[in-house]
Structures are given as C-alpha cells and as structure tokens.
PDB file of C-alpha atoms in Angstrom:
ATOM      1  CA  VAL A   1     -62.969 164.869 -94.936  1.00 83.00           C
ATOM      2  CA  GLY A   2     -64.842 168.203 -94.710  1.00 85.00           C
ATOM      3  CA  PRO A   3     -68.354 166.904 -93.955  1.00 89.00           C
ATOM      4  CA  VAL A   4     -67.074 164.312 -91.451  1.00 91.00           C
ATOM      5  CA  GLY A   5     -64.837 166.818 -89.652  1.00 89.00           C
ATOM      6  CA  ALA A   6     -67.638 169.403 -89.709  1.00 91.00           C
ATOM      7  CA  GLY A   7     -70.092 166.903 -88.208  1.00 89.00           C
ATOM      8  CA  ILE A   8     -67.762 166.094 -85.331  1.00 87.00           C
ATOM      9  CA  ASN A   9     -66.845 169.748 -84.830  1.00 88.00           C
ATOM     10  CA  LEU A  10     -70.474 170.926 -84.860  1.00 88.00           C
ATOM     11  CA  GLU A  11     -71.517 168.206 -82.419  1.00 87.00           C
ATOM     12  CA  TYR A  12     -68.875 169.511 -80.001  1.00 88.00           C
ATOM     13  CA  TYR A  13     -69.794 173.123 -80.796  1.00 88.00           C
ATOM     14  CA  PHE A  14     -73.533 172.809 -80.123  1.00 87.00           C
ATOM     15  CA  SER A  15     -73.091 170.486 -77.144  1.00 87.00           C
ATOM     16  CA  CYS A  16     -70.709 173.041 -75.630  1.00 87.00           C
ATOM     17  CA  ILE A  17     -72.674 176.246 -76.234  1.00 85.00           C
ATOM     18  CA  ASP A  18     -75.977 174.865 -74.839  1.00 85.00           C
ATOM     19  CA  ASN A  19     -75.449 171.442 -73.310  1.00 81.00           C
ATOM     20  CA  GLU A  20     -78.950 171.060 -71.856  1.00 81.00           C
ATOM     21  CA  ARG A  21     -80.657 171.694 -75.204  1.00 83.00           C
ATOM     22  CA  TYR A  22     -78.175 170.407 -77.810  1.00 83.00           C
ATOM     23  CA  GLY A  23     -76.007 168.133 -75.656  1.00 77.00           C
ATOM     24  CA  CYS A  24     -77.139 165.520 -73.201  1.00 75.00           C
ATOM     25  CA  GLY A  25     -76.304 167.052 -69.829  1.00 76.00           C
ATOM     26  CA  THR A  26     -74.214 165.178 -67.323  1.00 75.00           C
ATOM     27  CA  LYS A  27     -73.533 161.517 -68.045  1.00 70.00           C
ATOM     28  CA  LEU A  28     -73.926 160.410 -64.434  1.00 68.00           C
ATOM     29  CA  PRO A  29     -77.634 159.359 -64.645  1.00 70.00           C
ATOM     30  CA  HIS A  30     -77.536 158.152 -68.280  1.00 68.00           C
ATOM     31  CA  ASN A  31     -78.847 154.864 -69.614  1.00 70.00           C
ATOM     32  CA  VAL A  32     -78.022 153.815 -73.188  1.00 74.00           C
ATOM     33  CA  MET A  33     -81.108 153.355 -75.402  1.00 70.00           C
ATOM     34  CA  GLY A  34     -80.872 151.370 -78.632  1.00 75.00           C
ATOM     35  CA  LEU A  35     -77.197 152.317 -79.125  1.00 72.00           C
ATOM     36  CA  ILE A  36     -78.324 155.642 -80.658  1.00 70.00           C
ATOM     37  CA  GLY A  37     -78.550 157.890 -77.599  1.00 72.00           C
ATOM     38  CA  VAL A  38     -79.101 158.072 -73.871  1.00 75.00           C
ATOM     39  CA  VAL A  39     -81.919 158.953 -71.498  1.00 72.00           C
ATOM     40  CA  ASN A  40     -81.707 160.400 -68.004  1.00 71.00           C
ATOM     41  CA  GLY A  41     -82.571 157.736 -65.450  1.00 67.00           C
ATOM     42  CA  ALA A  42     -85.004 154.957 -66.369  1.00 67.00           C
ATOM     43  CA  GLU A  43     -87.188 157.050 -68.669  1.00 65.00           C
ATOM     44  CA  GLY A  44     -87.189 160.391 -70.405  1.00 71.00           C
ATOM     45  CA  ASP A  45     -86.459 162.004 -73.733  1.00 72.00           C
ATOM     46  CA  LEU A  46     -83.712 160.612 -75.943  1.00 67.00           C
ATOM     47  CA  ARG A  47     -80.572 162.750 -75.589  1.00 70.00           C
ATOM     48  CA  THR A  48     -78.301 162.427 -78.651  1.00 73.00           C
ATOM     49  CA  GLY A  49     -75.722 165.184 -78.058  1.00 76.00           C
ATOM     50  CA  LEU A  50     -72.467 164.929 -76.142  1.00 79.00           C
ATOM     51  CA  PRO A  51     -72.296 164.926 -72.330  1.00 80.00           C
ATOM     52  CA  TRP A  52     -70.890 167.921 -70.486  1.00 79.00           C
ATOM     53  CA  GLN A  53     -67.887 165.848 -69.371  1.00 81.00           C
ATOM     54  CA  MET A  54     -66.759 165.551 -73.020  1.00 79.00           C
ATOM     55  CA  VAL A  55     -67.111 169.199 -73.985  1.00 81.00           C
ATOM     56  CA  GLU A  56     -66.140 171.097 -70.852  1.00 81.00           C
ATOM     57  CA  ILE A  57     -62.478 171.136 -71.895  1.00 77.00           C
ATOM     58  CA  HIS A  58     -63.100 172.300 -75.489  1.00 75.00           C
ATOM     59  CA  GLU A  59     -63.532 175.831 -76.758  1.00 76.00           C
ATOM     60  CA  PRO A  60     -66.536 176.127 -79.109  1.00 78.00           C
ATOM     61  CA  ILE A  61     -64.967 177.255 -82.392  1.00 82.00           C
ATOM     62  CA  ARG A  62     -65.781 176.675 -86.061  1.00 86.00           C
ATOM     63  CA  LEU A  63     -63.761 174.176 -88.047  1.00 90.00           C
ATOM     64  CA  LEU A  64     -61.188 175.716 -90.395  1.00 92.00           C
ATOM     65  CA  LEU A  65     -60.257 173.633 -93.433  1.00 93.00           C
ATOM     66  CA  ILE A  66     -57.147 174.650 -95.344  1.00 93.00           C
ATOM     67  CA  VAL A  67     -56.989 173.027 -98.776  1.00 94.00           C
ATOM     68  CA  GLU A  68     -54.267 173.166-101.401  1.00 95.00           C
ATOM     69  CA  GLY A  69     -55.923 174.076-104.680  1.00 94.00           C
ATOM     70  CA  THR A  70     -57.375 176.997-106.568  1.00 95.00           C
ATOM     71  CA  PRO A  71     -60.480 178.939-105.562  1.00 94.00           C
ATOM     72  CA  GLU A  72     -62.078 177.986-108.893  1.00 94.00           C
ATOM     73  CA  ARG A  73     -61.533 174.273-108.290  1.00 93.00           C
ATOM     74  CA  LEU A  74     -62.984 174.483-104.758  1.00 91.00           C
ATOM     75  CA  LEU A  75     -66.026 176.404-105.994  1.00 91.00           C
ATOM     76  CA  ASN A  76     -66.518 173.738-108.674  1.00 92.00           C
ATOM     77  CA  ILE A  77     -66.402 170.952-106.058  1.00 89.00           C
ATOM     78  CA  ALA A  78     -68.801 172.818-103.752  1.00 87.00           C
ATOM     79  CA  GLY A  79     -71.141 173.354-106.718  1.00 87.00           C
ATOM     80  CA  ARG A  80     -71.341 169.584-107.289  1.00 92.00           C
ATOM     81  CA  GLN A  81     -71.582 168.597-103.623  1.00 91.00           C
ATOM     82  CA  PRO A  82     -74.710 170.001-101.879  1.00 92.00           C
ATOM     83  CA  VAL A  83     -73.458 169.034 -98.400  1.00 90.00           C
ATOM     84  CA  VAL A  84     -70.123 170.801 -98.923  1.00 90.00           C
ATOM     85  CA  ARG A  85     -71.862 173.849-100.430  1.00 91.00           C
ATOM     86  CA  GLU A  86     -74.245 174.120 -97.449  1.00 93.00           C
ATOM     87  CA  LEU A  87     -71.404 173.867 -94.908  1.00 92.00           C
ATOM     88  CA  VAL A  88     -69.267 176.488 -96.669  1.00 92.00           C
ATOM     89  CA  VAL A  89     -71.889 178.967 -97.913  1.00 92.00           C
ATOM     90  CA  ASN A  90     -73.830 178.972 -94.636  1.00 92.00           C
ATOM     91  CA  GLY A  91     -70.676 179.489 -92.593  1.00 91.00           C
ATOM     92  CA  TRP A  92     -70.797 176.208 -90.658  1.00 91.00           C
ATOM     93  CA  ILE A  93     -67.121 175.758 -91.507  1.00 92.00           C
ATOM     94  CA  ARG A  94     -64.416 178.171 -92.615  1.00 93.00           C
ATOM     95  CA  LEU A  95     -62.618 177.302 -95.826  1.00 94.00           C
ATOM     96  CA  ALA A  96     -59.232 178.600 -96.956  1.00 95.00           C
ATOM     97  CA  VAL A  97     -57.296 177.623-100.066  1.00 96.00           C
ATOM     98  CA  ILE A  98     -53.610 177.874-100.845  1.00 95.00           C
ATOM     99  CA  ASP A  99     -52.831 178.073-104.554  1.00 95.00           C
ATOM    100  CA  PRO A 100     -50.183 175.381-105.217  1.00 93.00           C
ATOM    101  CA  GLU A 101     -48.481 177.445-107.919  1.00 93.00           C
ATOM    102  CA  SER A 102     -48.467 180.967-106.486  1.00 94.00           C
ATOM    103  CA  GLY A 103     -48.748 180.205-102.754  1.00 93.00           C
ATOM    104  CA  ALA A 104     -51.543 182.807-102.513  1.00 95.00           C
ATOM    105  CA  TRP A 105     -54.121 182.329 -99.762  1.00 96.00           C
ATOM    106  CA  HIS A 106     -57.868 182.889-100.180  1.00 97.00           C
ATOM    107  CA  VAL A 107     -60.647 182.598 -97.579  1.00 96.00           C
ATOM    108  CA  PHE A 108     -64.320 182.041 -98.396  1.00 95.00           C
ATOM    109  CA  ARG A 109     -66.299 185.043 -97.066  1.00 93.00           C
ATOM    110  CA  ASP A 110     -69.573 186.624 -98.142  1.00 91.00           C
ATOM    111  CA  GLY A 111     -70.176 184.134-100.948  1.00 90.00           C
ATOM    112  CA  ALA A 112     -66.748 184.284-102.609  1.00 93.00           C
ATOM    113  CA  PHE A 113     -63.082 183.568-102.071  1.00 95.00           C
ATOM    114  CA  GLN A 114     -61.217 186.687-100.991  1.00 96.00           C
ATOM    115  CA  PRO A 115     -57.446 187.161-100.845  1.00 96.00           C
ATOM    116  CA  CYS A 116     -55.976 186.695 -97.399  1.00 93.00           C
ATOM    117  CA  THR A 117     -52.536 187.289 -95.904  1.00 91.00           C
ATOM    118  CA  PRO A 118     -52.038 185.077 -92.868  1.00 84.00           C
ATOM    119  CA  GLN A 119     -50.281 186.571 -89.882  1.00 87.00           C
ATOM    120  CA  GLU A 120     -46.879 185.177 -89.118  1.00 87.00           C
ATOM    121  CA  ILE A 121     -46.578 184.137 -85.492  1.00 87.00           C
ATOM    122  CA  GLN A 122     -43.862 182.483 -83.479  1.00 92.00           C
ATOM    123  CA  LEU A 123     -45.203 179.337 -81.863  1.00 92.00           C
ATOM    124  CA  PRO A 124     -43.971 178.258 -78.449  1.00 94.00           C
ATOM    125  CA  VAL A 125     -41.683 175.208 -78.736  1.00 94.00           C
ATOM    126  CA  ALA A 126     -41.815 172.050 -76.615  1.00 93.00           C
ATOM    127  CA  ALA A 127     -40.027 168.728 -76.932  1.00 93.00           C
ATOM    128  CA  THR A 128     -43.199 166.639 -76.460  1.00 92.00           C
ATOM    129  CA  SER A 129     -46.922 167.186 -76.000  1.00 90.00           C
ATOM    130  CA  PRO A 130     -46.802 166.191 -72.302  1.00 91.00           C
ATOM    131  CA  ALA A 131     -43.945 168.643 -71.757  1.00 92.00           C
ATOM    132  CA  TRP A 132     -46.222 171.375 -73.144  1.00 93.00           C
ATOM    133  CA  PHE A 133     -49.434 170.648 -71.228  1.00 92.00           C
ATOM    134  CA  LEU A 134     -48.189 169.002 -67.990  1.00 92.00           C
ATOM    135  CA  GLY A 135     -49.389 170.977 -64.987  1.00 92.00           C
ATOM    136  CA  HIS A 136     -51.903 173.085 -66.940  1.00 91.00           C
ATOM    137  CA  LEU A 137     -55.688 172.886 -66.788  1.00 86.00           C
ATOM    138  CA  GLU A 138     -56.440 176.013 -68.836  1.00 86.00           C
ATOM    139  CA  HIS A 139     -56.574 176.196 -72.626  1.00 83.00           C
ATOM    140  CA  LEU A 140     -53.085 176.457 -74.105  1.00 89.00           C
ATOM    141  CA  PRO A 141     -52.188 177.993 -77.454  1.00 89.00           C
ATOM    142  CA  PRO A 142     -50.801 175.737 -80.206  1.00 90.00           C
ATOM    143  CA  ALA A 143     -47.147 174.797 -79.856  1.00 92.00           C
ATOM    144  CA  ARG A 144     -44.484 173.365 -82.145  1.00 91.00           C
ATOM    145  CA  ILE A 145     -43.581 169.880 -80.910  1.00 91.00           C
ATOM    146  CA  THR A 146     -40.026 168.925 -81.837  1.00 91.00           C
ATOM    147  CA  ALA A 147     -40.033 165.205 -80.896  1.00 86.00           C
ATOM    148  CA  GLY A 148     -40.007 163.144 -84.057  1.00 74.00           C
ATOM    149  CA  LEU A 149     -38.910 166.002 -86.319  1.00 65.00           C
ATOM    150  CA  GLU A 150     -35.394 164.624 -86.563  1.00 61.00           C
ATOM    151  CA  LEU A 151     -36.766 161.289 -87.832  1.00 54.00           C
ATOM    152  CA  THR A 152     -38.809 163.076 -90.484  1.00 51.00           C
ATOM    153  CA  GLN A 153     -35.799 165.126 -91.594  1.00 52.00           C
ATOM    154  CA  GLU A 154     -33.576 162.025 -91.726  1.00 53.00           C
ATOM    155  CA  ALA A 155     -36.145 160.160 -93.831  1.00 52.00           C
ATOM    156  CA  ALA A 156     -36.411 163.130 -96.205  1.00 52.00           C
ATOM    157  CA  HIS A 157     -32.637 163.045 -96.775  1.00 54.00           C
ATOM    158  CA  GLY A 158     -32.419 159.262 -97.137  1.00 56.00           C
ATOM    159  CA  VAL A 159     -30.654 158.745 -93.803  1.00 52.00           C
ATOM    160  CA  PRO A 160     -31.856 155.584 -92.045  1.00 53.00           C
ATOM    161  CA  ALA A 161     -33.367 156.111 -88.597  1.00 49.00           C
ATOM    162  CA  ALA A 162     -31.407 154.630 -85.687  1.00 47.00           C
TER     163      ALA A 162
END
C-alpha cells in the first residue's frame, strides 16, 4: 500500500506545487496521446502530470502512513524493500508505527524511529460528509462523521441491523 499511495500522493504533490513543470497545465487544450499522457493542442511536448483542475482543491502535503507493528519489524521490511526504503529514508513519505503490545508511537525521523506522543484533539462532529462540507469552498479540517457508526456498533455486539 505504501508505494502505491506514495505514488498517487506525490503525483498530486508535484502537480500542485509547480503545475507547469511537473503537472500538465490546464486540461482545456489537451489531446490524449497514446493513452500515456496529453499534449497541448495538436502538437507539443508530452505532459504526464495532473491538470490544474484536479489539484487546485488539494493541499500539497506528504503522505503519512501509520502502521501497527514494531519499529524493528518496519526497519526490517524497509531493509528488504528498496522502494519502501527510498520513500521512507529520503522523506518522500512520513512513517509512524504503533506498537501493538505497548501502544507506544514512533515516527521515522533522521534515519531512525523516535518516540512520539500524538496530540489529542477534539474533532468537529457531523452526521454526514455532505453536512460537513455543504456550502464551503475552502479547505476544512478533518471531522468525525457519525452516520453509519451505529451499524458498526450493532454489528460488533451481535445485534442485527434493521
């Protein structure tokens, strides 16, 4: 999941921070070429990034992966997987681990996992996603969506859903 998520995230990231160089500009004059990219108009250089219309609503941030495991196990996996090692060590993604036994958090920084204490925050609550974002065009913080939670709780206690 890490390399795939990182690829998607980095495509959005680079297309957002410099759309003319790493993205493909506006999609209005685009023509598809060979199903691998687009060109502006009838000819021009192949543009393989994302169009401005796809990234203008996204904030360019690094992907954070939170994995349940031990720092030692994650370092072992990264040691065997060159793609994962490159993404983590070079800072293309942020990696945090939660120890399943102790509940301790660690974040990979400066070449090693370091202990971390996450901040506790109170999320805004909304019944549904549309109830949270309806009428807003700006970036909104994360919210706790309550729709569907009752079904999950009923299933956990063996109560059939209505």
